[in-house]
């Protein structure tokens, strides 16, 4: 518990309910973030560091990892940051990353499954190879890191897994059926894992982002010869708030679910989509 953070004992359970002081919500904790090279993953890592935690980043893009790690260290000079370039579909690599995390930091408290793969094929046209590729990242990738991380998360005593799904896991659209189906499966996985791990003190929750203005979308738009301003105009009608989310607006709910402030929340899906799912 950070200095100056008041703790209140619940009379019925004896549980210490902690209200952390600013900058200490992740003090003493270690988070592993997949897809941590940019976007929501990098924003989440930034908040973990700013709140006193340490981070292990995983991404296929080694250059992006180096940039993000440098930015984290510049933003929070006291931050402890490590990273490994790896494909989340590689189960042996997942085990090696978690071992390295344990060796570097001595523990693991939080796993954020954020890595994802997109595909724009219509369901009627998607090939088995396309299905296997998307399932490999969006489902097996998450499973690989859960399996590798759970021994350390259990040992932490109050471990937390946050799966980054999508608002389109619960609402329909056309053109991204492979992505949306695997993101919906992630919610089922979240609920089942919450049941299975409750006895080990590990909470499991999911966040469903809406349209988020990440580097992926910006780079894809500029590569097509269009401006970022044109990109921003595209999502004005896809949520009640009429705009894109900033990655930090997704990272804050992830941080909260990962922290002890959400200690009585597990098996939950949190919609962070500007109201898109009820539109």
Coordinates of C-alpha atoms in Angstrom, one line a residue:
X1 CA 0.0 0.0 0.0
X2 CA 1.4 3.4 -0.9
X3 CA 2.2 5.9 1.9
X4 CA -0.8 8.0 2.8
X5 CA -3.2 5.5 1.3
X6 CA -6.1 5.0 3.8
X7 CA -7.4 1.4 4.4
X8 CA -10.8 0.7 5.8
X9 CA -11.7 -2.7 7.3
X10 CA -15.0 -4.1 6.3
X11 CA -16.6 -5.3 9.5
X12 CA -18.3 -8.4 8.0
X13 CA -15.4 -9.8 6.1
X14 CA -12.4 -8.3 7.8
X15 CA -11.1 -7.3 4.3
X16 CA -9.0 -4.2 4.0
X17 CA -10.6 -2.0 1.3
X18 CA -7.8 0.2 0.0
X19 CA -8.2 3.6 -1.4
X20 CA -4.8 4.3 -3.0
X21 CA -3.1 7.7 -2.9
X22 CA -2.5 9.3 -6.3
X23 CA 0.4 7.7 -8.1
X24 CA 0.3 4.5 -6.0
X25 CA -2.5 2.5 -7.4
X26 CA -0.1 0.0 -8.9
X27 CA 2.7 0.4 -6.4
X28 CA 4.7 -2.8 -5.9
X29 CA 2.7 -4.5 -8.8
X30 CA 4.0 -5.9 -12.1
X31 CA 1.9 -6.0 -15.2
X32 CA 2.5 -7.9 -18.4
X33 CA 0.9 -6.3 -21.5
X34 CA 0.6 -8.0 -24.8
X35 CA 0.3 -5.8 -27.9
X36 CA 2.3 -3.3 -25.8
X37 CA 4.2 -1.6 -28.6
X38 CA 1.6 1.0 -29.4
X39 CA -2.1 2.1 -29.0
X40 CA -4.1 0.8 -26.1
X41 CA -1.3 -1.5 -24.9
X42 CA 1.2 1.4 -24.7
X43 CA -1.3 3.7 -23.1
X44 CA -2.0 1.0 -20.4
X45 CA 1.7 0.5 -19.7
X46 CA 2.1 4.3 -19.4
X47 CA -0.6 4.4 -16.7
X48 CA 0.8 1.4 -14.8
X49 CA 4.2 3.1 -14.7
X50 CA 2.7 6.4 -13.6
X51 CA 0.9 4.7 -10.8
X52 CA 4.0 3.1 -9.4
X53 CA 4.0 -0.3 -11.2
X54 CA 6.5 -2.2 -13.4
X55 CA 5.7 -3.5 -16.9
X56 CA 6.8 -6.3 -19.2
X57 CA 5.7 -5.5 -22.8
X58 CA 5.2 -8.0 -25.5
X59 CA 4.7 -7.2 -29.2
X60 CA 5.8 -8.6 -32.6
X61 CA 7.2 -5.2 -33.6
X62 CA 10.6 -4.8 -31.9
X63 CA 11.0 -1.2 -33.1
X64 CA 7.7 -0.2 -31.6
X65 CA 8.6 -1.9 -28.3
X66 CA 11.8 0.1 -28.1
X67 CA 10.1 3.4 -28.8
X68 CA 7.4 2.7 -26.2
X69 CA 9.9 1.5 -23.6
X70 CA 12.0 4.7 -24.1
X71 CA 8.8 6.8 -23.8
X72 CA 7.8 5.1 -20.6
X73 CA 11.2 5.7 -19.1
X74 CA 11.2 9.3 -20.1
X75 CA 7.7 9.9 -18.8
X76 CA 8.3 8.0 -15.5
X77 CA 12.1 8.0 -14.8
X78 CA 11.6 5.6 -11.9
X79 CA 9.7 3.1 -14.0
X80 CA 11.0 -0.5 -14.3
X81 CA 10.3 -1.6 -17.9
X82 CA 11.3 -4.7 -19.8
X83 CA 10.1 -5.9 -23.2
X84 CA 10.3 -9.0 -25.5
X85 CA 9.5 -9.1 -29.2
X86 CA 7.4 -12.2 -29.7
X87 CA 4.4 -13.5 -31.5
X88 CA 1.6 -14.3 -29.1
X89 CA 0.7 -17.4 -31.1
X90 CA 4.0 -19.0 -29.9
X91 CA 3.1 -20.9 -26.7
X92 CA 6.8 -21.6 -25.9
X93 CA 7.6 -17.9 -26.3
X94 CA 4.8 -17.1 -23.9
X95 CA 6.3 -19.4 -21.2
X96 CA 9.7 -17.8 -21.8
X97 CA 8.3 -14.3 -21.5
X98 CA 6.6 -15.0 -18.2
X99 CA 9.8 -16.7 -16.9
X100 CA 11.8 -13.6 -17.8
X101 CA 9.2 -11.4 -16.1
X102 CA 9.5 -13.5 -12.9
X103 CA 13.3 -13.3 -13.1
X104 CA 13.3 -9.5 -13.8
X105 CA 10.7 -8.4 -11.4
X106 CA 10.2 -11.3 -8.9
X107 CA 6.4 -11.5 -9.4
X108 CA 3.5 -10.9 -11.8
X109 CA 0.2 -9.3 -10.6
X110 CA -1.6 -8.3 -13.8
X111 CA -2.0 -9.7 -17.3
X112 CA -3.5 -7.5 -20.0
X113 CA -4.3 -9.5 -23.1
X114 CA -4.4 -6.8 -25.7
X115 CA -2.7 -8.2 -28.8
X116 CA -5.1 -8.6 -31.7
X117 CA -5.3 -9.3 -35.4
X118 CA -7.8 -7.9 -37.8
X119 CA -9.3 -9.4 -41.0
X120 CA -11.7 -7.7 -43.4
X121 CA -13.0 -10.7 -45.3
X122 CA -16.8 -11.3 -45.4
X123 CA -17.7 -14.5 -43.5
X124 CA -18.9 -16.1 -46.8
X125 CA -15.5 -15.6 -48.3
X126 CA -13.1 -16.2 -45.4
X127 CA -10.7 -19.1 -46.0
X128 CA -9.7 -21.7 -43.3
X129 CA -6.3 -20.1 -43.3
X130 CA -7.7 -16.7 -42.5
X131 CA -9.8 -18.1 -39.7
X132 CA -6.8 -20.0 -38.3
X133 CA -4.7 -16.8 -38.4
X134 CA -7.2 -14.7 -36.5
X135 CA -8.1 -17.4 -34.0
X136 CA -4.4 -17.9 -33.5
X137 CA -3.9 -14.4 -32.2
X138 CA -7.2 -13.4 -30.7
X139 CA -8.0 -16.6 -28.9
X140 CA -5.0 -18.9 -28.7
X141 CA -2.7 -16.0 -28.1
X142 CA -4.7 -15.0 -25.1
X143 CA -4.9 -18.7 -23.9
X144 CA -1.1 -19.0 -24.3
X145 CA -0.5 -16.0 -22.0
X146 CA -3.2 -17.0 -19.5
X147 CA -1.7 -20.5 -19.2
X148 CA 1.9 -19.2 -18.8
X149 CA 1.0 -16.4 -16.4
X150 CA -1.5 -18.1 -14.1
X151 CA 1.1 -19.7 -11.8
X152 CA 2.6 -16.3 -11.0
X153 CA -0.8 -14.6 -10.8
X154 CA -2.0 -17.2 -8.3
X155 CA 1.2 -16.8 -6.3
X156 CA 0.6 -13.0 -6.1
X157 CA -2.5 -13.7 -4.0
X158 CA -4.6 -11.0 -5.7
X159 CA -3.8 -11.5 -9.4
X160 CA -5.9 -9.9 -12.2
X161 CA -6.4 -10.6 -15.9
X162 CA -8.0 -8.0 -18.1
X163 CA -8.9 -9.2 -21.6
X164 CA -9.3 -6.5 -24.2
X165 CA -12.2 -7.5 -26.4
X166 CA -14.4 -5.2 -28.5
X167 CA -17.8 -3.5 -28.5
X168 CA -18.5 -5.5 -31.6
X169 CA -18.3 -8.7 -29.6
X170 CA -21.9 -7.8 -28.5
X171 CA -23.3 -5.9 -31.4
X172 CA -23.4 -6.6 -35.2
X173 CA -21.7 -5.1 -38.3
X174 CA -20.5 -6.4 -41.6
X175 CA -17.0 -6.8 -42.9
X176 CA -15.1 -8.0 -39.8
X177 CA -16.8 -11.2 -38.8
X178 CA -13.6 -13.1 -38.0
X179 CA -12.4 -10.4 -35.7
X180 CA -15.8 -9.9 -34.0
X181 CA -16.4 -13.7 -33.6
X182 CA -13.1 -14.2 -31.8
X183 CA -13.7 -11.1 -29.6
X184 CA -17.0 -12.5 -28.6
X185 CA -15.4 -15.8 -27.8
X186 CA -13.0 -13.9 -25.6
X187 CA -15.9 -12.8 -23.4
X188 CA -17.0 -16.4 -22.9
X189 CA -13.4 -17.3 -22.0
X190 CA -13.3 -14.4 -19.5
X191 CA -16.4 -15.7 -17.7
X192 CA -15.2 -19.3 -17.6
X193 CA -11.7 -18.3 -16.4
X194 CA -13.3 -16.1 -13.7
X195 CA -15.1 -19.2 -12.4
X196 CA -12.0 -21.4 -12.6
X197 CA -9.6 -19.0 -11.0
X198 CA -11.8 -17.5 -8.2
X199 CA -10.5 -20.0 -5.7
X200 CA -6.9 -19.0 -6.5
X201 CA -7.6 -15.3 -5.9
X202 CA -7.3 -14.3 -9.5
X203 CA -9.9 -12.0 -10.9
X204 CA -10.7 -12.1 -14.7
X205 CA -12.6 -9.3 -16.5
X206 CA -12.9 -7.9 -20.0
X207 CA -13.0 -4.4 -21.5
X208 CA -14.9 -3.8 -24.8
X209 CA -13.5 -0.7 -26.5
X210 CA -15.3 1.2 -29.2
X211 CA -13.7 3.1 -32.0
X212 CA -10.3 4.1 -30.7
X213 CA -7.9 6.4 -32.6
X214 CA -4.7 4.2 -32.4
X215 CA -1.6 4.3 -34.5
X216 CA -3.0 1.3 -36.5
X217 CA -5.9 3.4 -37.8
X218 CA -3.8 6.5 -38.4
X219 CA -1.1 4.6 -40.3
X220 CA -3.7 2.7 -42.4
X221 CA -5.4 6.0 -43.3
X222 CA -2.3 7.9 -44.2
X223 CA -1.0 4.9 -46.3
X224 CA -4.3 5.2 -48.3
X225 CA -3.5 8.9 -49.0
X226 CA -6.2 10.3 -46.6
X227 CA -5.8 12.8 -43.8
X228 CA -6.2 12.1 -40.1
X229 CA -9.0 14.8 -40.1
X230 CA -10.9 12.7 -42.6
X231 CA -10.4 9.7 -40.4
X232 CA -11.8 11.5 -37.4
X233 CA -15.0 12.4 -39.3
X234 CA -15.7 8.8 -40.1
X235 CA -16.7 7.7 -36.6
X236 CA -18.9 10.7 -35.7
X237 CA -22.1 8.5 -36.0
X238 CA -20.9 5.3 -34.4
X239 CA -21.3 6.2 -30.8
X240 CA -23.6 8.4 -28.7
X241 CA -20.6 10.7 -28.0
X242 CA -19.9 11.1 -31.7
X243 CA -16.2 10.7 -31.7
X244 CA -13.2 8.4 -31.5
X245 CA -11.8 7.4 -28.1
X246 CA -8.3 8.3 -27.2
X247 CA -6.3 5.2 -26.2
X248 CA -5.9 6.6 -22.7
X249 CA -9.7 6.5 -22.4
X250 CA -9.5 2.8 -22.7
X251 CA -6.4 2.4 -20.6
X252 CA -8.0 4.0 -17.5
X253 CA -10.8 1.4 -17.2
X254 CA -8.2 -1.3 -17.8
X255 CA -6.0 0.1 -15.0
X256 CA -9.0 0.3 -12.7
X257 CA -10.1 -3.3 -13.3
X258 CA -6.5 -4.4 -12.8
X259 CA -6.1 -2.5 -9.5
X260 CA -7.3 -3.5 -6.0
X261 CA -10.0 -0.8 -6.3
X262 CA -11.9 -3.4 -8.4
X263 CA -11.2 -6.2 -5.9
X264 CA -14.9 -7.4 -5.8
X265 CA -15.3 -7.5 -9.6
X266 CA -14.7 -10.6 -11.6
X267 CA -16.3 -12.2 -14.7
X268 CA -17.5 -8.8 -15.8
X269 CA -17.6 -7.2 -19.3
X270 CA -17.1 -3.4 -19.2
X271 CA -18.3 -1.5 -22.2
X272 CA -16.0 1.4 -23.0
X273 CA -17.5 2.4 -26.3
X274 CA -19.2 5.8 -26.0
X275 CA -22.6 4.1 -25.9
X276 CA -22.1 2.4 -29.3
X277 CA -23.6 -0.9 -28.1
X278 CA -27.0 0.7 -27.3
X279 CA -27.2 2.9 -30.3

